[in-house]
mmCIF file of C-alpha atoms in Angstrom:
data_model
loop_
_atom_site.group_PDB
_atom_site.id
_atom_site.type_symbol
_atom_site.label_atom_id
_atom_site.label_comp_id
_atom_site.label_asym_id
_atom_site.label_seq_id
_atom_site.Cartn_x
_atom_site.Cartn_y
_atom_site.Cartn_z
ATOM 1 C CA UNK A 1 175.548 43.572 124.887
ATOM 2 C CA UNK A 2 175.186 42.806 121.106
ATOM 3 C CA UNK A 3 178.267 40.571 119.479
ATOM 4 C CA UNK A 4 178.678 41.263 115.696
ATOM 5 C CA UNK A 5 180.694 38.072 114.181
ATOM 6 C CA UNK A 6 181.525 38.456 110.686
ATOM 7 C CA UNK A 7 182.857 36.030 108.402
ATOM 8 C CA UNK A 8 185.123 35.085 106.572
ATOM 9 C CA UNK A 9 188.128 37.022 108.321
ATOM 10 C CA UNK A 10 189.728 37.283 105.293
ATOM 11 C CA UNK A 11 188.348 36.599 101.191
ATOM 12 C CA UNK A 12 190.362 36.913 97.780
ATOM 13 C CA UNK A 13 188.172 37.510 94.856
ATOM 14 C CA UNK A 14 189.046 37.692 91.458
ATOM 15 C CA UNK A 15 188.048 40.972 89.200
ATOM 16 C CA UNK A 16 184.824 40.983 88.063
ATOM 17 C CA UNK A 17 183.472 37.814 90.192
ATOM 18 C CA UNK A 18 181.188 38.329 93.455
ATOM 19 C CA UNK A 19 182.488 38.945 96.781
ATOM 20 C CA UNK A 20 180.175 38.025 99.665
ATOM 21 C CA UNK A 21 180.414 38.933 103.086
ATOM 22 C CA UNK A 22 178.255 37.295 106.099
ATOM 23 C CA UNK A 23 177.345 39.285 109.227
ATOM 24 C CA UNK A 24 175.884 37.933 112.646
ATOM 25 C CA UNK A 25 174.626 39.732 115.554
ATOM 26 C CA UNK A 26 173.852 37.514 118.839
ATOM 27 C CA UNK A 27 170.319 38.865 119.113
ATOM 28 C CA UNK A 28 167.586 40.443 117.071
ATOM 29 C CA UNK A 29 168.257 44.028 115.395
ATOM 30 C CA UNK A 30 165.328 44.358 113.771
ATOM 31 C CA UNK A 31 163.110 46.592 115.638
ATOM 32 C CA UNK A 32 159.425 45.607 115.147
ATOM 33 C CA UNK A 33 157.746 48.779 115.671
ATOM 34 C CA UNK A 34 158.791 50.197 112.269
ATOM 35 C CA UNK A 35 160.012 46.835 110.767
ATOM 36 C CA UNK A 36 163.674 47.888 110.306
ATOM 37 C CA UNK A 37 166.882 45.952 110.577
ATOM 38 C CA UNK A 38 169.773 48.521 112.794
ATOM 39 C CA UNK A 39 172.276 47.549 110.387
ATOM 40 C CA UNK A 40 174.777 49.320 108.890
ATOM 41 C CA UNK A 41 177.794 48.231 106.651
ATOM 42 C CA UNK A 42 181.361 50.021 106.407
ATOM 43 C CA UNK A 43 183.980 50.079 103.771
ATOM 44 C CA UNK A 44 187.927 50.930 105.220
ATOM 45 C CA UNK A 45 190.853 51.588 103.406
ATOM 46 C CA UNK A 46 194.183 51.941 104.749
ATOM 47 C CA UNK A 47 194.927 55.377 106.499
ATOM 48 C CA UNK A 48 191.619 56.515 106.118
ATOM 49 C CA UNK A 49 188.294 56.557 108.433
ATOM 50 C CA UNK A 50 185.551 53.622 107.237
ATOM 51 C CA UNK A 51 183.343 54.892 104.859
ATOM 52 C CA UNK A 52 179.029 53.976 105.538
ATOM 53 C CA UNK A 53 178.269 52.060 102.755
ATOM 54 C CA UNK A 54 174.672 50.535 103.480
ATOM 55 C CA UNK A 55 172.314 51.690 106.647
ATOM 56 C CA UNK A 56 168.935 49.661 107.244
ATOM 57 C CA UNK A 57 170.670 46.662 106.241
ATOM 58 C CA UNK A 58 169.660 47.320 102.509
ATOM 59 C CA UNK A 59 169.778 51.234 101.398
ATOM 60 C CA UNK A 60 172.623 52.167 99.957
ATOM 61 C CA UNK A 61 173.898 55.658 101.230
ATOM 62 C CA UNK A 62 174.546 58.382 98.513
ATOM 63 C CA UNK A 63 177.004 57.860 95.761
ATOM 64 C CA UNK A 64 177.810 54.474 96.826
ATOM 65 C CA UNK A 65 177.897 52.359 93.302
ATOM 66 C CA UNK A 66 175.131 50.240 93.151
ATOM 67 C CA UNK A 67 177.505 47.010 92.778
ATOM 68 C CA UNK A 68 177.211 47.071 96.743
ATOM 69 C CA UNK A 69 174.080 45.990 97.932
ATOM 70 C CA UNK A 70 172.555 44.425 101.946
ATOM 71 C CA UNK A 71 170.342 42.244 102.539
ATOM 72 C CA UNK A 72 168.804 39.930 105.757
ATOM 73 C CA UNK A 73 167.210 40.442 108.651
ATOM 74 C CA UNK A 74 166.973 39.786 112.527
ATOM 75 C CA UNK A 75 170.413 38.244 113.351
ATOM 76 C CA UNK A 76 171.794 36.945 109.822
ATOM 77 C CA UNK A 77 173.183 39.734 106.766
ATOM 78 C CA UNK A 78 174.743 39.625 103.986
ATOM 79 C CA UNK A 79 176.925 42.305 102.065
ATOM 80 C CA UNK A 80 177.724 41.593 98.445
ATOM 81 C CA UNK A 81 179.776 43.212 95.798
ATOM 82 C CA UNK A 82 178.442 42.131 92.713
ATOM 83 C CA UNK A 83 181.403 42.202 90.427
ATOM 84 C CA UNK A 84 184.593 43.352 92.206
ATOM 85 C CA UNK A 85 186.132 46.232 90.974
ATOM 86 C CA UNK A 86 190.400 46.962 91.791
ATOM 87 C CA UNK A 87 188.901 50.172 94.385
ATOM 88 C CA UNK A 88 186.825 47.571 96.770
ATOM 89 C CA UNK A 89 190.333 46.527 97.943
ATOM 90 C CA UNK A 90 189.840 46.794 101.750
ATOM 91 C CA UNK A 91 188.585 45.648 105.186
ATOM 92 C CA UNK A 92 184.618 45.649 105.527
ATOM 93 C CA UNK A 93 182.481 45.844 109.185
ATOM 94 C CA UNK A 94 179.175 45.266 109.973
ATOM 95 C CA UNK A 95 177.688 47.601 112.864
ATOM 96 C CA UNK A 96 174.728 47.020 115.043
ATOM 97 C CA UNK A 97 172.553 50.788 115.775
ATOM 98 C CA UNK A 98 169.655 48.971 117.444
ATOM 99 C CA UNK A 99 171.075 49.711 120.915
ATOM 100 C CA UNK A 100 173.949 50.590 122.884
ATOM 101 C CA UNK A 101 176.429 50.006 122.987
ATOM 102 C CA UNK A 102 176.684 50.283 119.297
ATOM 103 C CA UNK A 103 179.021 47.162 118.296
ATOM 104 C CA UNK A 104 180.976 46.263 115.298
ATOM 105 C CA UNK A 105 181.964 43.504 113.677
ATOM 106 C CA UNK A 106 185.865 42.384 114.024
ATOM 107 C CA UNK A 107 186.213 43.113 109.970
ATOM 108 C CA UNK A 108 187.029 40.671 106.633
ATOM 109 C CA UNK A 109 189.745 41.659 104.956
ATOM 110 C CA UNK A 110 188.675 41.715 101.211
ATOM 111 C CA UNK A 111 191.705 41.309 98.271
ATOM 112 C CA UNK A 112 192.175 40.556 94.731
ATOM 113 C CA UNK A 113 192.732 37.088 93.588
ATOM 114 C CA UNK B 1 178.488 69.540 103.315
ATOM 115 C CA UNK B 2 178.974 68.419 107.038
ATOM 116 C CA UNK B 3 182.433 67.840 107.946
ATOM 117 C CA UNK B 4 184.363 67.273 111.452
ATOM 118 C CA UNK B 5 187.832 68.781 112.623
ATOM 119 C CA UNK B 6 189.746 67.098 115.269
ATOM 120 C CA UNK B 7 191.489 68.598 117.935
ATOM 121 C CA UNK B 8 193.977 67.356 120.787
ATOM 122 C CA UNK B 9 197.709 65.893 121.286
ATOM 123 C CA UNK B 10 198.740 62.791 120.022
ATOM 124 C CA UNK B 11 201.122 61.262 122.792
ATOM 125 C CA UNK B 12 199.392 61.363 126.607
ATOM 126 C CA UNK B 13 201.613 59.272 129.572
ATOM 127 C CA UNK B 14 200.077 57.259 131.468
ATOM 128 C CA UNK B 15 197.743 57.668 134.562
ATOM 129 C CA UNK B 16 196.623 61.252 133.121
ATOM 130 C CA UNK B 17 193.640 62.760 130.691
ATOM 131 C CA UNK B 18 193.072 62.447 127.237
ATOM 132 C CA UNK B 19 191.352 65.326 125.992
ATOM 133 C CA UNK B 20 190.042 65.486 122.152
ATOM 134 C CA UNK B 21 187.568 68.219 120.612
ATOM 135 C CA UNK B 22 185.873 67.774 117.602
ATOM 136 C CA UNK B 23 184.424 70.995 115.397
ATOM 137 C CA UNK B 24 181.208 70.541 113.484
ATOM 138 C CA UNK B 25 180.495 72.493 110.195
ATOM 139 C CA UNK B 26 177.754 71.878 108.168
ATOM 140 C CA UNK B 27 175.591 70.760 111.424
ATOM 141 C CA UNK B 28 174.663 71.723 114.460
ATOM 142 C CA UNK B 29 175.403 69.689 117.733
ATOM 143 C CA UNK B 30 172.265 70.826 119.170
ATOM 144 C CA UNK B 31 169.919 69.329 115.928
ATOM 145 C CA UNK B 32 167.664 66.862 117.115
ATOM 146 C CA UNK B 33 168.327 64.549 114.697
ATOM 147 C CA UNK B 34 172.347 63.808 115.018
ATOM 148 C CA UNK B 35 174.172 62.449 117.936
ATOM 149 C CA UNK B 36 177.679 63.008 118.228
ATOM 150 C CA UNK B 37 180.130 59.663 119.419
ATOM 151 C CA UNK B 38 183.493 59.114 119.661
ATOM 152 C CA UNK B 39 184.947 55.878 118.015
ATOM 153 C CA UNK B 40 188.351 54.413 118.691
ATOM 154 C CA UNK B 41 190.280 52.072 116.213
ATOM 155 C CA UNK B 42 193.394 49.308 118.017
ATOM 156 C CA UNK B 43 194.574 46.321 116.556
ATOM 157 C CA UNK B 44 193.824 45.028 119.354
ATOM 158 C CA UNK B 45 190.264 45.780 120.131
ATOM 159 C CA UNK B 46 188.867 46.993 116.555
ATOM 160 C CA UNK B 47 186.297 49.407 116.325
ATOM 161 C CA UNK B 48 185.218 50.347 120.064
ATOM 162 C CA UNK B 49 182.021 52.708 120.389
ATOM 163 C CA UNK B 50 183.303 54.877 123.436
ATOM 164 C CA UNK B 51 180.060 57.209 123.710
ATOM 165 C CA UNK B 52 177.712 59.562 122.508
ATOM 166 C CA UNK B 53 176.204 62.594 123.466
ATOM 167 C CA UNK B 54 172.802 64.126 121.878
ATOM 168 C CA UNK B 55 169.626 66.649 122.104
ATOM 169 C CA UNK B 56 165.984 65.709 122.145
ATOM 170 C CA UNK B 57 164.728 68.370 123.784
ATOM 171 C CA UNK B 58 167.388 67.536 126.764
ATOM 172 C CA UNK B 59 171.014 66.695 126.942
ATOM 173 C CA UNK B 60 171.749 62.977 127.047
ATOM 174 C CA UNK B 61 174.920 60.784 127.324
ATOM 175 C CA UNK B 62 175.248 57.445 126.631
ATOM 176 C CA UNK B 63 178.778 55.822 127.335
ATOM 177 C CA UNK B 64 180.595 52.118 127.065
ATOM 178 C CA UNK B 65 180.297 50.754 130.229
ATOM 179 C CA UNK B 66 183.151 48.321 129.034
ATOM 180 C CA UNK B 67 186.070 51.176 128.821
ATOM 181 C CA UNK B 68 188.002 50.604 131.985
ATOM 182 C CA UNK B 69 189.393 54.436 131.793
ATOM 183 C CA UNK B 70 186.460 57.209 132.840
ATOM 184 C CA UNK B 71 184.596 58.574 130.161
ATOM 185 C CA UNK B 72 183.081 62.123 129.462
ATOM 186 C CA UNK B 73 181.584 63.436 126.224
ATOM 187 C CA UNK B 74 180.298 67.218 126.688
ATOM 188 C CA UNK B 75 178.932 69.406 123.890
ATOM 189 C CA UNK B 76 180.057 73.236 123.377
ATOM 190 C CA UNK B 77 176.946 74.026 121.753
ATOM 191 C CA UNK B 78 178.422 78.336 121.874
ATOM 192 C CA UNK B 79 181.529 76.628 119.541
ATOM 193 C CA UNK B 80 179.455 73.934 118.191
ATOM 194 C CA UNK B 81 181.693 70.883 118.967
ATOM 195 C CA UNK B 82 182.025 68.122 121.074
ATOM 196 C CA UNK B 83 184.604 66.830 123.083
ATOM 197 C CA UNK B 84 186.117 63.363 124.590
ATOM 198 C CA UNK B 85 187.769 63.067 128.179
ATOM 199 C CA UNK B 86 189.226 59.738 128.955
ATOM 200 C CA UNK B 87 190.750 60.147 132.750
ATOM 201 C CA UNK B 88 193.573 57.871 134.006
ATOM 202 C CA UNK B 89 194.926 56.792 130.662
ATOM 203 C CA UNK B 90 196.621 53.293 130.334
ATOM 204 C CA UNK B 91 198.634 51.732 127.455
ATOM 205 C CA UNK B 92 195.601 49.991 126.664
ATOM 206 C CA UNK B 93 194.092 53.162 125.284
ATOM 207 C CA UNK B 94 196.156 53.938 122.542
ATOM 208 C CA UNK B 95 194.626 54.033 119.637
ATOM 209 C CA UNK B 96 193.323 56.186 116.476
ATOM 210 C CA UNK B 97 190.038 57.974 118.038
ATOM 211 C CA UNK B 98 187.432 59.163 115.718
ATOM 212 C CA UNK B 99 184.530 61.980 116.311
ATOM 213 C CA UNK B 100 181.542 60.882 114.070
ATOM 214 C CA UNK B 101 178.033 62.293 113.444
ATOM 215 C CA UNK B 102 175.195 59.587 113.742
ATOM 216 C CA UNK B 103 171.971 60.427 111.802
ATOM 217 C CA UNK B 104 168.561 59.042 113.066
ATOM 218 C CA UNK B 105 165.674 59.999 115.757
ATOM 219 C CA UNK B 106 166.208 56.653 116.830
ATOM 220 C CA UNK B 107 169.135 54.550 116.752
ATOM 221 C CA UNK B 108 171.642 56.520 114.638
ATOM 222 C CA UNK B 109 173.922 55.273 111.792
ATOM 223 C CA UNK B 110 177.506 56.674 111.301
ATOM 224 C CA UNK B 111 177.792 58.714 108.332
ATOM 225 C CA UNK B 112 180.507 61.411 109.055
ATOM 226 C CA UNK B 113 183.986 60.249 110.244
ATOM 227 C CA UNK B 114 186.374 63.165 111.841
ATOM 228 C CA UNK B 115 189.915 62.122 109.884
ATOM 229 C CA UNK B 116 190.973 60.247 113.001
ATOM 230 C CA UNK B 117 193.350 61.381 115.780
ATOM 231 C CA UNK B 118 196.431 58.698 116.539
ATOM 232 C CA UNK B 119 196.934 58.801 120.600
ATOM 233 C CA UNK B 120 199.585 57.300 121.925
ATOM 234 C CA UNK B 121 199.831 56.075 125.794
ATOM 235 C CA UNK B 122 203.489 56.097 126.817
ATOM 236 C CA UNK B 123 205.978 57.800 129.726
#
């Protein structure tokens, strides 16, 4: 089985600065017969379901602002937040597609300096 | 605008059968482009992929070998929803379950979340 490790567990960033977030699966999700990374990132707020944020480790989904981009590939991602707004207040997962069982990272709990 | 309705009680004692449904709008559990899993949320465990089920010219199932209690997803394709049965439920599965719609031919991304259903294990 795929292991998503995520780090840190937990980030404070101030308004306005960068948040990044690191993602590792133990093996390869990039599948080389259409050269694309089975990566998917998740935004969760409290009481509420996540939210898909990012599929193919770099395309935003629909309505998502573009201050969230993905990037990497193979075993090593990266989701950043390019200048943290109040509403990013929450706990963020990685999730491997590329085969099952479908795994997630354990989370990093982002808040507000 | 596809959304998902979930069914099912919200305390189960132990040694019996959780059973959740989840109703589709918007999609149909038979397109050939969705597959339909249940996710389940602990403190404990995270996010745990239970299953799947999904239609590519045939039914398939693909399930968490990991989950100690039985697992069985089964479509409904004349109500079109899905449904979770967990058989000889311990503490260990409570949790907040989620039905969710993955999109892709291949491997699927999840893109529609079900609210969540909070199931408690207890006598």
């Amino acid at each position: 089985d795929i292991v998503m490790t995520q780090s840190p567990d937990s980030l404070a960033v101030s308004l306005g600065e960068r948040a990044t977030i690191n993602c590792k699966s133990s093996q390869s999700v990039l599948y080389i017969s259409d050269n694309k990374n089975y990566l998917a990132w998740y935004q969760q707020k409290p009481g509420q379901p996540p939210k898909l944020l990012i599929y193919w480790a770099s395309t935003r989904e629909s309505g998502v602002p573009d201050r969230f981009s993905g990037s990497g590939s193979g075993t090593d991602f990266t989701l950043t937040i390019s200048s943290l707004q109040a509403e990013d207040v929450a706990v963020y997962y990685c999730q491997q597609y590329y085969i099952t069982p479908l795994a997630f990272g354990q989370g990093t709990r982002l808040e507000i300096k | 605008q596809v959304q998902l309705q979930q069914s099912g009680p919200g305390l189960v004692k132990p040694s019996q059968t959780l059973s959740l449904t989840c109703a589709i709008s918007g999609d149909s559990v038979s397109s050939s482009s969705s597959t339909w899993n249940w996710i389940r949320q602990s403190p404990t465990r995270g996010l745990e992929w239970l299953g799947r089920t999904y239609f590519r010219s045939k039914w398939y199932n693909d399930y968490a070998l990991s989950v100690k209690s039985p697992i069985t997803i089964n479509p409904d394709t004349s109500k079109n929803q899905f449904s979770l049965r967990l058989d000889s439920v311990t503490p260990e599965d409570t949790a907040v379950y989620y039905c969710v719609r993955g999109l892709g031919t291949g491997g699927s991304y999840m893109d529609v979340w079900g609210k969540g259903t909070t199931v408690t294990v207890s006598s």
